[in-house]
Short mmCIF file of C-alpha atoms in Angstrom, two decimals:
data_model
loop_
_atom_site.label_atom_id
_atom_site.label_comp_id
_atom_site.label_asym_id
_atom_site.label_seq_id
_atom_site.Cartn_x
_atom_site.Cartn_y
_atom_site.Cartn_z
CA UNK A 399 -9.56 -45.80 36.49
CA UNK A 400 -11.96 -47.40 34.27
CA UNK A 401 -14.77 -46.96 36.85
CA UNK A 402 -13.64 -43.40 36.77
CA UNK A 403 -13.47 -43.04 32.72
CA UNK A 404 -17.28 -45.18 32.84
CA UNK A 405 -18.57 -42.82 35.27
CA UNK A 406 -17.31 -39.36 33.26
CA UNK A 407 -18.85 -40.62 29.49
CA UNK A 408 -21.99 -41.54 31.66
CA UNK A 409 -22.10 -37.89 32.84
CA UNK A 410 -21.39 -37.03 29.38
CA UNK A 411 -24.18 -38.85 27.62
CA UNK A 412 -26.53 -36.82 30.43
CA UNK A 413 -25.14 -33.73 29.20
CA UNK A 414 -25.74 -34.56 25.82
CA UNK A 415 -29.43 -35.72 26.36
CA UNK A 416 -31.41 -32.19 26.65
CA UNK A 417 -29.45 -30.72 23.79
CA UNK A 418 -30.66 -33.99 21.60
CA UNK A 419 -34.11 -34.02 23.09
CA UNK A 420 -33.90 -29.75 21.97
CA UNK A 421 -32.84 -29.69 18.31
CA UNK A 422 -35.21 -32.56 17.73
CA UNK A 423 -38.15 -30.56 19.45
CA UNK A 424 -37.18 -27.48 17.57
CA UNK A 425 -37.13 -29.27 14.68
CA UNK A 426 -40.92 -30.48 14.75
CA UNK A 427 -41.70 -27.35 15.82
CA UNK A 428 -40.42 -25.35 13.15
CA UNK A 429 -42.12 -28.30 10.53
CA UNK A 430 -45.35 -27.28 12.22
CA UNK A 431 -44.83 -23.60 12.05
CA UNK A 432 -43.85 -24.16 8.53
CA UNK A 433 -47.02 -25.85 7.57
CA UNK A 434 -45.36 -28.46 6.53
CA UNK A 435 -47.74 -30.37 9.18
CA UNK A 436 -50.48 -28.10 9.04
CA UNK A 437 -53.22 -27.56 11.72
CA UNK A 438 -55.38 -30.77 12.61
CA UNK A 439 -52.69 -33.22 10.41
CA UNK A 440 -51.59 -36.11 12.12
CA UNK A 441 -47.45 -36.40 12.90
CA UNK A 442 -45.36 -39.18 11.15
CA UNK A 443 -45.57 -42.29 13.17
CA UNK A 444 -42.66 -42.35 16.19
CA UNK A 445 -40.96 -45.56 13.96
CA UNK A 446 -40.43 -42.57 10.94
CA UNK A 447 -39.87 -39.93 13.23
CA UNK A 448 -37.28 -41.45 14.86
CA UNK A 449 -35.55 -42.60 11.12
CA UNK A 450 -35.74 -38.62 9.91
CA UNK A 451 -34.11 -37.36 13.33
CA UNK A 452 -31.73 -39.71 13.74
CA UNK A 453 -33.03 -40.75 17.75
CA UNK A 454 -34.18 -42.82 20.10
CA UNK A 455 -38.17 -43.27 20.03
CA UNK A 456 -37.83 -41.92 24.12
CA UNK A 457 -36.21 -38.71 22.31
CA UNK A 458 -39.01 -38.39 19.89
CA UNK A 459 -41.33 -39.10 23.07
CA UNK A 460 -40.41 -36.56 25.33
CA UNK A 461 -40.01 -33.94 22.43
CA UNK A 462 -43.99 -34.54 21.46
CA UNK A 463 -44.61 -34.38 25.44
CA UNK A 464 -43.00 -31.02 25.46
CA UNK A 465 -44.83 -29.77 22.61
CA UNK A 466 -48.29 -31.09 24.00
CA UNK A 467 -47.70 -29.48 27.15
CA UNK A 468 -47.48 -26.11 24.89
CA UNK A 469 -50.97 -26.70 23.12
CA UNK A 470 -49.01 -27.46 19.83
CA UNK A 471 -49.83 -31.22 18.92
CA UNK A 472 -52.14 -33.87 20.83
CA UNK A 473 -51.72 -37.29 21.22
CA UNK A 474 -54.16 -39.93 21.39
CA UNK A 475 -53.98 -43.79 21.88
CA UNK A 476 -54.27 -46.12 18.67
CA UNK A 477 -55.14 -42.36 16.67
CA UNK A 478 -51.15 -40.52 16.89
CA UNK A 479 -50.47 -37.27 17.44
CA UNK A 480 -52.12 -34.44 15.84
CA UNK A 481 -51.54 -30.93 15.26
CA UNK A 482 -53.78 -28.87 17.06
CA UNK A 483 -56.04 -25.50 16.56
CA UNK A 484 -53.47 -22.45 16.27
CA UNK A 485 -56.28 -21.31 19.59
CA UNK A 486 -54.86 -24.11 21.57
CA UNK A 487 -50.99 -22.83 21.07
CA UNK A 488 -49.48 -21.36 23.90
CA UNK A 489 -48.10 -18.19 22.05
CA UNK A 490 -46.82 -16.58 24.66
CA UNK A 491 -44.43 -19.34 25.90
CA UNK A 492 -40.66 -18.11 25.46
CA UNK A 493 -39.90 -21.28 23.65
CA UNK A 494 -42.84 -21.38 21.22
CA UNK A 495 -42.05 -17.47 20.32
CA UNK A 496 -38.15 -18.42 19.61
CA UNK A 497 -39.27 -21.67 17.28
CA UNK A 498 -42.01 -18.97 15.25
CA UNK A 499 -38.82 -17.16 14.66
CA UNK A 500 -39.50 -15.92 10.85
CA UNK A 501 -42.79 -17.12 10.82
CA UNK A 502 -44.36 -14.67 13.45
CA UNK A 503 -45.74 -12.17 10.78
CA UNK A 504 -47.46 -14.98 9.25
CA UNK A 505 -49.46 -15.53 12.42
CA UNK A 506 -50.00 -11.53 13.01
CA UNK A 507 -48.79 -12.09 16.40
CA UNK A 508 -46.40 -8.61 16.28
CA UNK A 509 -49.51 -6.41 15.66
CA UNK A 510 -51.30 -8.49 18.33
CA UNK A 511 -48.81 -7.84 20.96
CA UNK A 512 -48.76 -4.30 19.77
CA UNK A 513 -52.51 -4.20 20.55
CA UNK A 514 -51.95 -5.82 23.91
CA UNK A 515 -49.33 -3.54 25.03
CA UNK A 516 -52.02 -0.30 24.01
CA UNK A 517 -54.34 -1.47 26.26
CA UNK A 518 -51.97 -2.27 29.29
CA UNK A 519 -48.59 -0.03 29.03
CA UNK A 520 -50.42 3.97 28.99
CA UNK A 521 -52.30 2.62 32.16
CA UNK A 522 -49.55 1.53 33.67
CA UNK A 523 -47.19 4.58 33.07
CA UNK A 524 -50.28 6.83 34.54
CA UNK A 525 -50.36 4.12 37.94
CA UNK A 526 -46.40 4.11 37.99
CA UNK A 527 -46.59 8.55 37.75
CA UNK A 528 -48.35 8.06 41.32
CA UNK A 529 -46.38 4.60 43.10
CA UNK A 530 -43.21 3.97 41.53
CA UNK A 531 -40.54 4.03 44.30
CA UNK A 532 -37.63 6.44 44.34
CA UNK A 533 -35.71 2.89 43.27
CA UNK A 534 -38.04 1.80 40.47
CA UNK A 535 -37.33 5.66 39.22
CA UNK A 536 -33.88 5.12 39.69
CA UNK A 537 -34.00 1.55 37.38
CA UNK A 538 -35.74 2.92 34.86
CA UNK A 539 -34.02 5.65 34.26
CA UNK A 540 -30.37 3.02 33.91
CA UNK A 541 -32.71 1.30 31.69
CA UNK A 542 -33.10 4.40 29.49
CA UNK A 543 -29.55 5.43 29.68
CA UNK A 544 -28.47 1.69 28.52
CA UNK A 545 -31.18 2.65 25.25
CA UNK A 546 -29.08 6.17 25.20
CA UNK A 547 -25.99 4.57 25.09
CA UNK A 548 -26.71 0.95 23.33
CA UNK A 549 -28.51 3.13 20.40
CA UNK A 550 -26.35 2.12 17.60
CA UNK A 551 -26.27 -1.48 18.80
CA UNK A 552 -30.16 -3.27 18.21
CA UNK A 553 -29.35 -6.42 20.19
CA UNK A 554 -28.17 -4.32 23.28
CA UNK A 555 -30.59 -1.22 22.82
CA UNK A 556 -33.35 -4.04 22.57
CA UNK A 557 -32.22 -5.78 26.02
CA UNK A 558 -32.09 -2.35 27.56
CA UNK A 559 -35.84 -1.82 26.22
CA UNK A 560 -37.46 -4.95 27.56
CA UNK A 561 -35.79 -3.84 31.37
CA UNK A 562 -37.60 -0.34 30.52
CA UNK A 563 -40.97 -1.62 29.79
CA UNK A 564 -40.92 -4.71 32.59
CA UNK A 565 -40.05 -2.25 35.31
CA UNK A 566 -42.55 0.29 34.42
CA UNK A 567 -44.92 -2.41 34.39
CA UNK A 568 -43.71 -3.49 38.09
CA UNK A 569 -44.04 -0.17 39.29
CA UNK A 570 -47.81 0.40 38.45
CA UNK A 571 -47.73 -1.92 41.27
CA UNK A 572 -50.78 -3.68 39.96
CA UNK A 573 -50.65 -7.17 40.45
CA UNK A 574 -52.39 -8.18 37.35
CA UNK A 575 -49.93 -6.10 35.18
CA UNK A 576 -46.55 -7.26 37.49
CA UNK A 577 -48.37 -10.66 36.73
CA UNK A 578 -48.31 -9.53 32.71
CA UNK A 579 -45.00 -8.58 32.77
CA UNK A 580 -43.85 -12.00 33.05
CA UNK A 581 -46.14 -13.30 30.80
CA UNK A 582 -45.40 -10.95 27.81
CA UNK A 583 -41.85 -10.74 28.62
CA UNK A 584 -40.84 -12.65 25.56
CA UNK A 585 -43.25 -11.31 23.03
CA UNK A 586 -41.99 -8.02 24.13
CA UNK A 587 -38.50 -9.21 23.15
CA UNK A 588 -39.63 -9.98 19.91
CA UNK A 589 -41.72 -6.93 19.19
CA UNK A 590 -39.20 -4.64 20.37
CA UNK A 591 -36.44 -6.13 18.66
CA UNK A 592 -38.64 -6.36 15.28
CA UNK A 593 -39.47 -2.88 15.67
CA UNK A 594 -35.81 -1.67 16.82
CA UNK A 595 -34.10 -4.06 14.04
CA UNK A 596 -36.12 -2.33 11.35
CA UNK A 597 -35.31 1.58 11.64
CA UNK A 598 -31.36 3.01 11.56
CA UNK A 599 -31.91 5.91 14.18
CA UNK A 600 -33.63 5.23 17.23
CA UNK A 601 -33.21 8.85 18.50
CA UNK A 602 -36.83 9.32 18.91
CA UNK A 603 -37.50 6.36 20.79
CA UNK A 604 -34.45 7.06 23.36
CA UNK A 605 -36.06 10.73 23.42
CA UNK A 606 -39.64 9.48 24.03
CA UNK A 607 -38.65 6.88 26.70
CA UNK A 608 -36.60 9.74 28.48
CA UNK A 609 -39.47 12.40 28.34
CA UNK A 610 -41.50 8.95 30.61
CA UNK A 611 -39.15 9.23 33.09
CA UNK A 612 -39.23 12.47 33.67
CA UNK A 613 -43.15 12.23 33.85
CA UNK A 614 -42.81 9.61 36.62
CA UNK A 615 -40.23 11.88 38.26
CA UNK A 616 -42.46 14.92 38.42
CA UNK A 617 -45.53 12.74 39.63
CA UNK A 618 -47.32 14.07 36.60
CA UNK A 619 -49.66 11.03 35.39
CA UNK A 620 -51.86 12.55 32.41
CA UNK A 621 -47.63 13.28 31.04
CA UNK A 622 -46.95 9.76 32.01
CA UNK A 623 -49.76 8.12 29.83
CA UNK A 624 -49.14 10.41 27.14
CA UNK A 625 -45.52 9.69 26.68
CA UNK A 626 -46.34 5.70 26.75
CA UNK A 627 -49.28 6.18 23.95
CA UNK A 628 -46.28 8.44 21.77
CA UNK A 629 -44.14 5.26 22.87
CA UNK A 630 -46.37 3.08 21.45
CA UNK A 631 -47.31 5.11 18.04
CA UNK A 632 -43.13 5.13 17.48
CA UNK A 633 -43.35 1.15 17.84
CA UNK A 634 -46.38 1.26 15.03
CA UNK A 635 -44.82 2.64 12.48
CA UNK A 636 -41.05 1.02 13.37
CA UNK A 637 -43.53 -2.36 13.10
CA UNK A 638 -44.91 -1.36 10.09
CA UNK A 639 -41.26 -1.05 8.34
CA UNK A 640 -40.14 -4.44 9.94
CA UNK A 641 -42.82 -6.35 8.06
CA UNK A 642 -42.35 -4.23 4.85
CA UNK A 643 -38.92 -5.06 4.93
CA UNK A 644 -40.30 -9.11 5.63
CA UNK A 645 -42.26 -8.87 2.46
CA UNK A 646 -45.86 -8.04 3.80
CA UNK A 647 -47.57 -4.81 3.70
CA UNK A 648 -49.40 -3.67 6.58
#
């Protein structure tokens, strides 16, 4: 029995581990973000990190390892770690996007996106018009009706969104954009929920996103790109209120 009871608070303290390791990788994260270790500033030493967090110095090690291995701090023998070049971050990780949190405007990284998407999502629509599959048709269009129904709901409506614009994406079937769409999927998430968060109706998006499937129905791609670029104007302006209503003019 005691075996038994040793083996289950064991198991327990593995459990435990990754959520520890988490908050305390969050938590440097968020200081950085913050500025309150600003670009090319050297970390506490592990000895005062571990005091502040309340952890083992292997915590505090494998937190800085996950950060390094997202661009966000360096570490050098006999120098410390450092914070490095904003460049260097990996800002489309799906971690280092949920740790920005608040801070994303500050970084300009919604109107980036925004530009990104311009330059990908009308070509895409106009490839999709000519190869999507019947099935790709079919998901796209649940995706929309999830929008239609989810309208008054920003947390669903957004999930419903990101399936909209990572399908159409697949069905360009262009590798390099199938390739993007997992790339961007969690900056979209962001962007889309900024954008949908910010504006009570979101009639004209639902009607905009419905007018693209139809496009891609009829095989009509010139209707197809059209419909994205409208897409992508609504988002502009819906962006434009989110980070008036953060504070910061556009």
């Amino acid at each position: 029995m005691e075996a038994g009871e040793s083996l289950q608070e064991e198991s327990r303290k593995v459990e435990r581990r990754p959520r520890v390791r988490r908050n305390v990788t969050v938590a440097i994260a968020q200081d950085i973000f913050s500025d309150r270790y600003p670009v090319g500033s050297a970390l506490p030493r592990e000895h005062d990190l571990c005091q502040e967090h309340g952890v083992s110095r292997t915590v505090i090690r494998e937190s800085l390892k996950i950060l390094e291995s997202k661009g966000i701090v360096r570490g050098k023998p006999r120098i410390g770690t450092t914070v490095c070049d904003r460049d260097e971050w990996n800002i489309l990780d799906a971690d280092v996007l949920q740790w920005m949190g608040p801070h994303l405007t500050e970084f300009d990284l919604l109107g980036c996106i925004l530009e990104a998407r311009r330059t990908i999502e009308p070509a895409a629509a106009e490839l999709a018009s000519a190869r999507a599959s019947t099935q790709e048709i079919a998901d796209l269009e649940r995706a929309w009706i999830d929008m239609r129904d989810s309208s008054d709901d920003p947390d669903r409506f957004t999930e419903a969104d990101v399936r909209f614009h990572t399908v159409l994406l697949n069905a360009s079937h262009n590798q390099v954009f199938r390739r993007l769409s997992s790339a961007i999927h969690a900056a979209l998430h962001h962007t889309l929920r900024a954008s949908n968060v910010a504006v009570e109706n979101r009639d004209d998006a639902v009607a905009i996103h419905g007018e693209l499937v139809e496009a891609l129905r009829l095989r009509d791609g010139a209707r197809a790109r059209y419909c994205s670029n409208a897409m992508l104007d609504l988002a502009a302006r819906d962006l434009e209120a989110a980070e008036k209503a953060l504070g910061r003019s556009v």
